[in-house]
Each structure stands twice: as C-alpha cells, then as structure tokens.
Tab-separated table of C-alpha atoms in Angstrom:
chain	number	residue	atom	x	y	z
A	1	CYS	CA	-243.330	-93.098	-42.618
A	2	ASN	CA	-244.242	-96.357	-40.876
A	3	LEU	CA	-242.612	-96.614	-37.459
A	4	ALA	CA	-243.729	-100.057	-36.279
A	5	PRO	CA	-240.248	-101.625	-36.704
A	6	ARG	CA	-238.838	-98.951	-34.382
A	7	TYR	CA	-241.254	-99.783	-31.563
A	8	GLU	CA	-238.532	-101.221	-29.288
A	9	ALA	CA	-236.587	-97.965	-29.454
A	10	PHE	CA	-239.620	-96.060	-28.237
A	11	ARG	CA	-240.192	-98.586	-25.439
A	12	ILE	CA	-236.618	-98.159	-24.207
A	13	LEU	CA	-236.983	-94.366	-24.209
A	14	ALA	CA	-240.243	-94.645	-22.261
A	15	MET	CA	-238.628	-96.472	-19.369
A	16	GLY	CA	-238.007	-94.413	-16.258
A	17	LYS	CA	-240.065	-93.134	-13.377
A	18	ASP	CA	-243.343	-95.023	-13.115
A	19	VAL	CA	-246.618	-93.161	-13.455
A	20	VAL	CA	-249.280	-94.430	-11.063
A	21	PHE	CA	-252.894	-94.394	-12.259
A	22	SER	CA	-255.559	-94.420	-9.555
A	23	GLY	CA	-259.313	-94.493	-9.088
A	24	CYS	CA	-261.299	-94.995	-12.278
A	25	ILE	CA	-258.280	-94.900	-14.628
A	26	GLN	CA	-256.367	-97.969	-15.738
A	27	PRO	CA	-253.096	-97.665	-17.696
A	28	LEU	CA	-252.884	-98.801	-21.304
A	29	ALA	CA	-249.577	-97.557	-22.689
A	30	THR	CA	-246.750	-95.080	-22.317
A	31	CYS	CA	-245.248	-93.780	-25.548
A	32	CYS	CA	-242.139	-91.676	-25.798
A	33	GLY	CA	-240.228	-89.518	-28.226
A	34	LYS	CA	-236.863	-87.819	-28.311
A	35	LYS	CA	-238.348	-84.325	-27.908
A	36	GLU	CA	-241.068	-82.986	-25.643
A	37	PHE	CA	-244.687	-83.392	-26.721
A	38	MET	CA	-246.962	-80.327	-26.648
A	39	CYS	CA	-250.345	-81.664	-27.780
A	40	CYS	CA	-252.304	-84.868	-28.360
A	41	LYS	CA	-255.553	-85.851	-30.096
A	42	PHE	CA	-257.545	-89.025	-30.793
A	43	ASN	CA	-259.020	-89.635	-34.220
A	44	ALA	CA	-262.789	-90.125	-34.601
A	45	SER	CA	-262.660	-93.909	-34.307
A	46	GLY	CA	-260.275	-93.864	-31.354
A	47	ASP	CA	-257.717	-96.255	-32.842
A	48	LEU	CA	-255.037	-93.583	-33.381
A	49	ILE	CA	-253.664	-90.788	-31.213
A	50	THR	CA	-251.250	-88.057	-32.249
A	51	ALA	CA	-248.479	-86.450	-30.233
A	52	GLY	CA	-247.088	-83.167	-31.538
A	53	GLY	CA	-243.504	-82.336	-30.596
A	54	THR	CA	-241.449	-79.263	-29.837
A	55	ASP	CA	-239.334	-80.103	-32.896
A	56	GLY	CA	-242.328	-79.751	-35.232
A	57	SER	CA	-242.773	-83.478	-35.837
A	58	ILE	CA	-245.972	-85.447	-35.210
A	59	THR	CA	-245.921	-89.081	-34.100
A	60	VAL	CA	-249.068	-91.186	-34.513
A	61	PHE	CA	-249.510	-94.060	-32.043
A	62	LYS	CA	-251.842	-96.999	-31.501
A	63	PRO	CA	-253.390	-96.078	-28.130
A	64	GLN	CA	-254.075	-99.649	-27.007
A	65	THR	CA	-250.441	-100.722	-27.354
A	66	GLY	CA	-248.367	-97.560	-27.593
A	67	VAL	CA	-246.927	-98.679	-30.912
A	68	PRO	CA	-245.829	-95.721	-33.093
A	69	VAL	CA	-247.134	-96.284	-36.607
A	70	TYR	CA	-246.502	-93.036	-38.487
A	71	GLN	CA	-244.378	-89.934	-38.179
A	72	LEU	CA	-244.924	-86.633	-39.975
A	73	PRO	CA	-241.916	-84.323	-40.370
A	74	SER	CA	-241.860	-80.648	-39.545
A	75	PRO	CA	-242.883	-78.397	-42.462
A	76	ASP	CA	-240.734	-75.648	-40.974
A	77	PRO	CA	-236.949	-75.537	-41.546
A	78	ARG	CA	-236.578	-74.051	-38.048
A	79	HIS	CA	-238.436	-77.034	-36.538
A	80	LEU	CA	-240.616	-74.927	-34.232
A	81	PRO	CA	-243.279	-76.705	-32.123
A	82	VAL	CA	-246.565	-78.280	-33.119
A	83	THR	CA	-249.297	-76.435	-31.219
A	84	ALA	CA	-252.439	-78.451	-32.047
A	85	THR	CA	-253.789	-81.313	-34.162
A	86	CYS	CA	-257.266	-82.512	-35.144
A	87	PHE	CA	-258.819	-85.114	-37.430
A	88	PRO	CA	-261.471	-83.516	-39.687
A	89	THR	CA	-264.152	-85.789	-41.100
A	90	PRO	CA	-265.999	-84.346	-44.104
A	91	PRO	CA	-269.435	-85.917	-44.690
A	92	SER	CA	-268.304	-87.409	-47.999
A	93	CYS	CA	-265.194	-88.979	-46.480
A	94	PRO	CA	-265.495	-92.785	-46.093
A	95	ALA	CA	-264.922	-94.109	-42.583
A	96	SER	CA	-261.986	-96.151	-43.846
A	97	THR	CA	-260.062	-93.030	-44.890
A	98	GLU	CA	-261.069	-90.735	-42.019
A	99	LYS	CA	-258.053	-91.712	-39.935
A	100	ASN	CA	-255.724	-90.617	-42.731
A	101	MET	CA	-256.678	-86.936	-42.707
A	102	LEU	CA	-255.021	-84.679	-40.138
A	103	LEU	CA	-254.890	-80.928	-39.569
A	104	ALA	CA	-251.993	-79.476	-37.618
A	105	SER	CA	-250.944	-75.998	-36.512
A	106	TYR	CA	-247.417	-74.854	-35.736
A	107	SER	CA	-245.965	-71.918	-33.818
A	108	ALA	CA	-244.056	-71.021	-36.991
A	109	GLY	CA	-247.408	-70.040	-38.549
A	110	TYR	CA	-247.988	-73.160	-40.608
A	111	VAL	CA	-251.373	-74.885	-40.874
A	112	CYS	CA	-250.955	-78.208	-42.663
A	113	HIS	CA	-253.364	-80.792	-44.015
A	114	TRP	CA	-251.682	-84.212	-43.916
A	115	HIS	CA	-252.418	-87.629	-45.336
A	116	VAL	CA	-251.212	-89.615	-42.349
A	117	SER	CA	-250.473	-93.062	-43.755
A	118	THR	CA	-248.441	-91.788	-46.703
A	119	GLY	CA	-246.905	-88.795	-44.928
A	120	GLN	CA	-248.021	-86.564	-47.787
A	121	GLN	CA	-248.464	-82.861	-47.073
A	122	LEU	CA	-251.696	-82.231	-48.992
A	123	ASN	CA	-252.112	-78.490	-48.406
A	124	THR	CA	-250.252	-75.861	-46.426
A	125	ILE	CA	-251.156	-72.372	-45.269
A	126	VAL	CA	-248.465	-70.043	-43.903
A	127	GLU	CA	-250.026	-67.482	-41.574
A	128	LYS	CA	-248.164	-64.313	-40.606
A	129	ARG	CA	-248.330	-65.047	-36.901
A	130	GLN	CA	-247.652	-67.741	-34.339
A	131	THR	CA	-250.547	-70.147	-34.884
A	132	MET	CA	-251.527	-71.607	-31.519
A	133	ALA	CA	-254.695	-73.642	-32.168
A	134	VAL	CA	-256.691	-75.325	-34.917
A	135	ALA	CA	-260.173	-76.873	-34.778
A	136	SER	CA	-262.442	-78.604	-37.293
A	137	GLY	CA	-266.111	-77.750	-37.666
A	138	PRO	CA	-268.743	-80.357	-36.733
A	139	ASP	CA	-269.696	-80.854	-40.388
A	140	GLY	CA	-266.082	-81.282	-41.492
A	141	LEU	CA	-266.529	-78.636	-44.196
A	142	THR	CA	-264.642	-75.840	-42.438
A	143	PHE	CA	-261.861	-75.413	-39.919
A	144	ALA	CA	-260.477	-72.495	-37.957
A	145	SER	CA	-257.161	-71.363	-36.539
A	146	THR	CA	-256.077	-68.699	-34.082
A	147	GLY	CA	-252.922	-67.399	-32.497
A	148	SER	CA	-250.701	-64.485	-31.553
A	149	ASP	CA	-252.554	-61.778	-33.517
A	150	ALA	CA	-255.843	-62.413	-31.634
A	151	LYS	CA	-257.754	-63.168	-34.848
A	152	VAL	CA	-259.806	-66.275	-35.600
A	153	LEU	CA	-259.489	-67.350	-39.245
A	154	VAL	CA	-262.058	-69.713	-40.775
A	155	TYR	CA	-261.113	-71.738	-43.857
A	156	ASP	CA	-262.773	-74.006	-46.383
A	157	GLY	CA	-261.858	-77.562	-45.386
A	158	THR	CA	-261.316	-78.719	-48.974
A	159	THR	CA	-259.725	-75.795	-50.788
A	160	MET	CA	-258.069	-74.199	-47.720
A	161	ASP	CA	-259.409	-70.834	-48.931
A	162	LEU	CA	-259.923	-68.172	-46.267
A	163	LEU	CA	-263.665	-67.672	-45.698
A	164	HIS	CA	-263.896	-65.412	-42.637
A	165	THR	CA	-261.630	-63.214	-40.535
A	166	LEU	CA	-263.094	-62.795	-37.054
A	167	GLU	CA	-261.572	-59.935	-35.087
A	168	PRO	CA	-262.487	-57.076	-32.733
A	169	SER	CA	-263.830	-53.769	-33.968
A	170	MET	CA	-262.085	-50.436	-33.410
A	171	SER	CA	-264.589	-49.525	-30.691
A	172	GLN	CA	-263.105	-48.238	-27.441
A	173	SER	CA	-266.272	-48.946	-25.479
A	174	VAL	CA	-267.025	-52.554	-26.469
A	175	MET	CA	-264.700	-55.553	-26.240
A	176	ASP	CA	-266.040	-57.529	-29.181
A	177	GLY	CA	-262.958	-59.671	-29.766
A	178	HIS	CA	-259.624	-60.647	-28.288
A	179	MET	CA	-256.989	-58.157	-27.183
A	180	SER	CA	-254.113	-60.622	-26.769
A	181	ARG	CA	-252.873	-64.094	-27.730
A	182	VAL	CA	-255.455	-66.838	-28.181
A	183	PHE	CA	-254.622	-70.426	-27.213
A	184	ALA	CA	-257.913	-72.323	-27.246
A	185	LEU	CA	-260.534	-72.757	-29.953
A	186	CYS	CA	-263.590	-74.969	-30.381
A	187	PHE	CA	-266.715	-75.149	-32.536
A	188	HIS	CA	-270.256	-75.561	-31.300
A	189	PRO	CA	-270.959	-79.337	-31.313
A	190	SER	CA	-273.664	-79.078	-33.984
A	191	ASP	CA	-273.553	-75.564	-35.489
A	192	PRO	CA	-270.515	-74.933	-37.735
A	193	ARG	CA	-271.189	-71.191	-37.715
A	194	ILE	CA	-270.534	-70.809	-33.989
A	195	LEU	CA	-267.057	-70.854	-32.418
A	196	LEU	CA	-265.579	-70.131	-29.003
A	197	SER	CA	-262.056	-68.960	-28.266
A	198	ALA	CA	-260.052	-68.073	-25.160
A	199	GLY	CA	-256.610	-66.812	-24.244
A	200	TRP	CA	-254.516	-64.363	-22.281
A	201	ASP	CA	-257.003	-61.472	-22.188
A	202	ASP	CA	-259.212	-63.230	-19.594
A	203	THR	CA	-262.205	-63.677	-21.890
A	204	VAL	CA	-264.047	-66.399	-23.762
A	205	GLN	CA	-265.296	-64.899	-27.015
A	206	PHE	CA	-268.382	-66.188	-28.866
A	207	TRP	CA	-268.155	-65.895	-32.651
A	208	ASP	CA	-270.753	-66.283	-35.387
A	209	THR	CA	-269.247	-66.535	-38.866
A	210	ARG	CA	-272.096	-64.345	-40.138
A	211	GLU	CA	-270.655	-61.508	-38.039
A	212	GLU	CA	-267.174	-59.997	-38.255
A	213	HIS	CA	-266.889	-59.288	-34.548
A	214	SER	CA	-267.595	-61.302	-31.428
A	215	VAL	CA	-271.297	-61.462	-30.577
A	216	ARG	CA	-270.769	-61.829	-26.808
A	217	LYS	CA	-268.182	-62.843	-24.238
A	218	ILE	CA	-267.506	-64.386	-20.845
A	219	SER	CA	-265.084	-62.489	-18.626
A	220	GLY	CA	-262.700	-64.180	-16.206
A	221	PRO	CA	-260.958	-67.297	-17.563
A	222	HIS	CA	-257.206	-66.961	-18.157
A	223	VAL	CA	-256.593	-69.740	-20.683
A	224	CYS	CA	-253.057	-70.637	-21.787
A	225	ALA	CA	-253.545	-73.884	-23.729
A	226	ASP	CA	-256.229	-76.311	-24.973
A	227	ALA	CA	-258.459	-75.698	-21.956
A	228	LEU	CA	-261.830	-74.832	-23.507
A	229	ASP	CA	-264.519	-77.384	-24.335
A	230	ILE	CA	-268.297	-77.664	-24.844
A	231	ASP	CA	-270.275	-80.678	-23.617
A	232	PRO	CA	-272.415	-81.846	-26.580
A	233	THR	CA	-275.268	-82.995	-24.320
A	234	THR	CA	-275.633	-80.106	-21.855
A	235	LEU	CA	-273.858	-77.379	-23.861
A	236	HIS	CA	-271.968	-76.529	-20.698
A	237	ILE	CA	-268.616	-74.856	-21.329
A	238	VAL	CA	-265.580	-75.763	-19.242
A	239	THR	CA	-262.570	-73.475	-18.897
A	240	ALA	CA	-259.333	-74.240	-17.071
A	241	SER	CA	-257.304	-71.197	-16.095
A	242	TRP	CA	-253.599	-71.036	-15.315
A	243	ARG	CA	-254.060	-69.883	-11.720
A	244	TYR	CA	-254.650	-71.431	-8.316
A	245	ASN	CA	-257.980	-69.769	-7.496
A	246	ASP	CA	-261.170	-70.202	-9.541
A	247	SER	CA	-259.225	-72.310	-12.003
A	248	ILE	CA	-261.811	-74.806	-13.303
A	249	GLN	CA	-265.160	-73.228	-14.107
A	250	VAL	CA	-268.337	-74.390	-15.834
A	251	TRP	CA	-270.485	-71.941	-17.806
A	252	ASP	CA	-273.920	-72.097	-19.421
A	253	PHE	CA	-273.634	-71.688	-23.178
A	254	ASP	CA	-276.965	-69.917	-23.782
A	255	SER	CA	-276.746	-67.352	-20.983
A	256	GLY	CA	-272.981	-67.203	-20.493
A	257	LYS	CA	-273.568	-67.358	-16.738
A	258	LEU	CA	-271.302	-69.209	-14.339
A	259	VAL	CA	-272.756	-72.607	-13.410
A	260	SER	CA	-270.070	-73.629	-10.924
A	261	THR	CA	-266.486	-73.142	-9.865
A	262	VAL	CA	-264.980	-76.580	-9.351
A	263	LYS	CA	-262.664	-76.979	-6.383
A	264	PRO	CA	-261.091	-80.433	-6.615
A	265	ASP	CA	-258.875	-82.006	-3.980
A	266	HIS	CA	-255.866	-81.380	-6.234
A	267	LYS	CA	-254.728	-77.767	-6.195
A	268	THR	CA	-252.643	-76.829	-9.204
A	269	LYS	CA	-252.542	-74.433	-12.112
A	270	TRP	CA	-254.564	-76.332	-14.687
A	271	TYR	CA	-253.387	-76.201	-18.276
A	272	GLY	CA	-255.758	-78.495	-20.183
A	273	ALA	CA	-259.380	-79.637	-19.818
A	274	LYS	CA	-261.754	-81.887	-21.749
A	275	TRP	CA	-265.287	-83.065	-21.036
A	276	MET	CA	-265.577	-86.843	-20.600
A	277	GLU	CA	-269.279	-87.242	-19.865
A	278	LYS	CA	-272.049	-85.130	-18.384
A	279	GLY	CA	-270.641	-83.504	-15.255
A	280	VAL	CA	-267.244	-85.233	-15.507
A	281	LEU	CA	-264.064	-83.762	-16.951
A	282	LEU	CA	-260.417	-84.604	-17.485
A	283	ALA	CA	-257.881	-81.955	-16.458
A	284	GLY	CA	-254.099	-81.673	-16.512
A	285	GLY	CA	-251.849	-79.302	-14.596
A	286	ILE	CA	-248.523	-77.805	-15.590
A	287	LEU	CA	-247.462	-76.968	-12.055
A	288	ASP	CA	-247.400	-79.799	-9.503
A	289	SER	CA	-247.798	-82.111	-12.533
A	290	LYS	CA	-251.241	-83.607	-12.018
A	291	VAL	CA	-253.956	-85.307	-14.064
A	292	ALA	CA	-257.415	-85.734	-12.601
A	293	VAL	CA	-260.877	-86.992	-13.533
A	294	ILE	CA	-263.196	-84.606	-11.712
A	295	ASN	CA	-266.908	-84.630	-10.905
A	296	THR	CA	-267.905	-81.012	-11.553
A	297	ASN	CA	-271.017	-81.309	-9.373
A	298	ASN	CA	-269.101	-81.790	-6.143
A	299	GLY	CA	-265.398	-81.460	-6.982
A	300	LEU	CA	-264.751	-85.119	-6.159
A	301	VAL	CA	-261.663	-86.528	-7.890
A	302	LEU	CA	-262.709	-89.886	-9.381
A	303	GLY	CA	-259.270	-90.856	-10.638
A	304	GLY	CA	-255.904	-89.494	-11.611
A	305	ALA	CA	-252.238	-89.986	-12.370
A	306	THR	CA	-249.285	-89.296	-10.084
A	307	GLY	CA	-245.543	-89.749	-10.371
A	308	LEU	CA	-245.311	-87.414	-13.351
A	309	GLU	CA	-241.903	-85.894	-13.920
A	310	ARG	CA	-243.094	-82.920	-15.965
A	311	GLY	CA	-246.130	-80.717	-16.338
A	312	VAL	CA	-249.107	-81.826	-18.437
A	313	TYR	CA	-249.560	-79.604	-21.498
A	314	CYS	CA	-252.574	-81.281	-23.099
A	315	VAL	CA	-255.265	-83.890	-22.401
A	316	ASP	CA	-257.784	-85.635	-24.655
A	317	TYR	CA	-260.590	-88.147	-24.240
A	318	HIS	CA	-262.437	-90.453	-26.637
A	319	ARG	CA	-265.994	-90.922	-25.392
A	320	ALA	CA	-266.969	-94.021	-27.343
A	321	CYS	CA	-263.808	-95.934	-26.424
A	322	GLY	CA	-263.520	-94.608	-22.866
A	323	THR	CA	-259.852	-93.859	-23.544
A	324	LEU	CA	-257.848	-90.861	-22.362
A	325	GLY	CA	-254.445	-89.477	-23.278
A	326	PHE	CA	-252.129	-86.795	-21.945
A	327	VAL	CA	-248.620	-85.562	-22.627
A	328	GLU	CA	-245.892	-84.748	-20.103
A	329	GLY	CA	-242.355	-84.074	-21.208
A	330	THR	CA	-241.279	-86.598	-23.834
A	331	LYS	CA	-244.065	-89.025	-22.904
A	332	LEU	CA	-247.602	-89.656	-24.084
A	333	HIS	CA	-249.614	-91.641	-21.534
A	334	VAL	CA	-252.792	-93.494	-22.483
A	335	GLY	CA	-255.337	-94.881	-20.017
A	336	SER	CA	-258.874	-96.203	-20.013
A	337	VAL	CA	-261.995	-95.918	-17.890
A	338	PRO	CA	-263.321	-99.495	-18.212
A	339	ASN	CA	-266.496	-99.049	-16.144
A	340	LYS	CA	-267.302	-95.489	-17.095
A	341	ALA	CA	-271.091	-95.915	-16.906
A	342	SER	CA	-270.986	-96.731	-13.191
A	343	THR	CA	-267.937	-94.552	-12.471
A	344	PHE	CA	-269.529	-91.373	-13.761
A	345	ILE	CA	-272.939	-91.744	-12.094
A	346	THR	CA	-273.375	-89.219	-9.306
A	347	LYS	CA	-276.083	-88.700	-6.725
A	348	GLU	CA	-277.202	-85.563	-8.544
A	349	GLU	CA	-278.022	-87.670	-11.609
A	350	PHE	CA	-280.317	-90.169	-9.914
C-alpha cells in the first residue's frame, strides 16, 4: 500500500537521540518503523530502499527524503522476521518496472517475489528451514537462498522452480560444504554459476552450480549476517566476522589467499560489510554500535556514524548514487558521500 500520507507519523517516531555523521558521510534521512529493522537494500536505480522488520513486514522508502512509499505485509501468520531483500533485474525487464520487483526471505522459511507498487505477492516458496539470506544472480535469471540447514538452493527467477541443491558430501575427510547455519550469500559479479556463502562454521564456501558440492573454501571468517561481498573490479572478497580480533578481512577470489586483515580505529564486533569502491568498504557493528567507512589498504576510517542507540544489523551502498543505508533498532539511516571520487583516493592508488 502507498504510505506517503503517513509520512508525518514516521517522522515523529524517528525523533529521539541524534545520530552524528562524520568524515566523508553526510546525512540524508532517518526513517523509522514501529518494529526493529533487520535488513536493508537499495534497488538498482538507487531511488528506493527497503527495510525489513522483525514483524515480517517490509517498508520501502525514498532514500533522499525518508518518505515511506510502500509497505508489504508479512506472508507468515506468526509474523517472524524478514532476513534479507534484493531487487532482481531480468534482462527482459524494462528499467521502468525494475523497481517494482522484490525478492525477500523470512526466518519462517518463506521466499517471496513481490510486486512492490501494488503489494501483490507474485510467487511464494515455503522452505522447510529458517531461510536467512537470498541473492539474485547477475543476469537476473536465477536467485539463491540459504539458511539453517546449511544448504544453498538455486531457483529459476521466473518460474521459482528449484534448479540446484548445493550441499556437502558425506565425506569425513573433505569439508566440501557448510556444517552449520549460513547467513551470507552472494553471486559472482558476472558469472551466474558461481556463488559464495558464509556462516557459523567459520568458512566461506565457493559453489559452482555445475557441481553438487563446494569446489573450494576459505577457512576462518565467522559470519553472522550479511557480511560477505565481492568487489566487481578487483574480485576481492570482504568478510566481517562477529569477533574482536581479525574481524574484517580481504581475500583474493582466484587464489582464496588472505590479502589483508583490516584493523580500523574502531574496535567492535562487525556484523555487516559492503564494498563501496576499490579498497573502501562500509561496515556496521552490533556491539558498541558503530558504522564506519574504512580504507582497507591502511585501516584509516574515512567517515562514520556515532550516537547510535542500537547495534547495526545490516548496511548497503549504491555505487552510482554514492548513497549508503544502515539499520539500527527501529531506524533506517541514509547518508551520502558527495565527493566520493576524491574521498576514496588513497596514496596506494596514485
């Protein structure tokens, strides 16, 4: 449903302790709901951002103003939380309708395909697990989900038919898949057959949809949320682990070797991470409640947000617009990096 007439109610709810943006970040808007938000995601054009709530509802905002424009109800009668959202863009989908298509996963096991502007639930899958993450392939033709049973399921983006079940083998000598809950999932930026996933078992697993089991792995990262991302230019992988030591790490995609362990000025247990540009990432912490823009070459914090009342469960960044978003408690904060070209240049890049 359209929520624009209820904008004032959201503004009143958003009032409270001020969040202070510093360094390269300038504030744009603070949006608020009645329940806590667990995840957020920009659409491809950057003119919408979602916030998924603990009550299973999804609110869609205008990031430049904070105006809520649509709300999608929970598909689950128990109203369990939304765990992830993404905007798939099939090649045949006109740009004008791209913003209307949304995929969402829920801890109740639902994976829903929504038409945002009408609030229509186009297709629904009910998985027999807690579904913790969903991601769309780079070609928009497939998507994948993962969750409490440690499997990665790949679906047809149009029919919602199950195409592949990616899981470990029965081997006792090779760890070719996950052994515990999986919380993070992403596709290779240009190859829809390749996926990465991470979770509680301290591994990042590399999957090829042509193979049933994982083709290789990285050992070490303890990922508890949307804290896995691949830079489309360098193919460097970033992981953010829920621990104080060796929390933010950068890995080489081809070799799987550790490129660097980032040690920013802020020390917290990081819960979310997203690449912004080459060598620069956005991270959010659930303990000590921090958000930081970090240069991964030297650990320098280029900007951040303080005064947060709650931990940050998810962060997102839109490269073309230079706009970032993050959720803490019942609030979705949106900021911008207006001079990102000069802000992100480092000595190593000259």
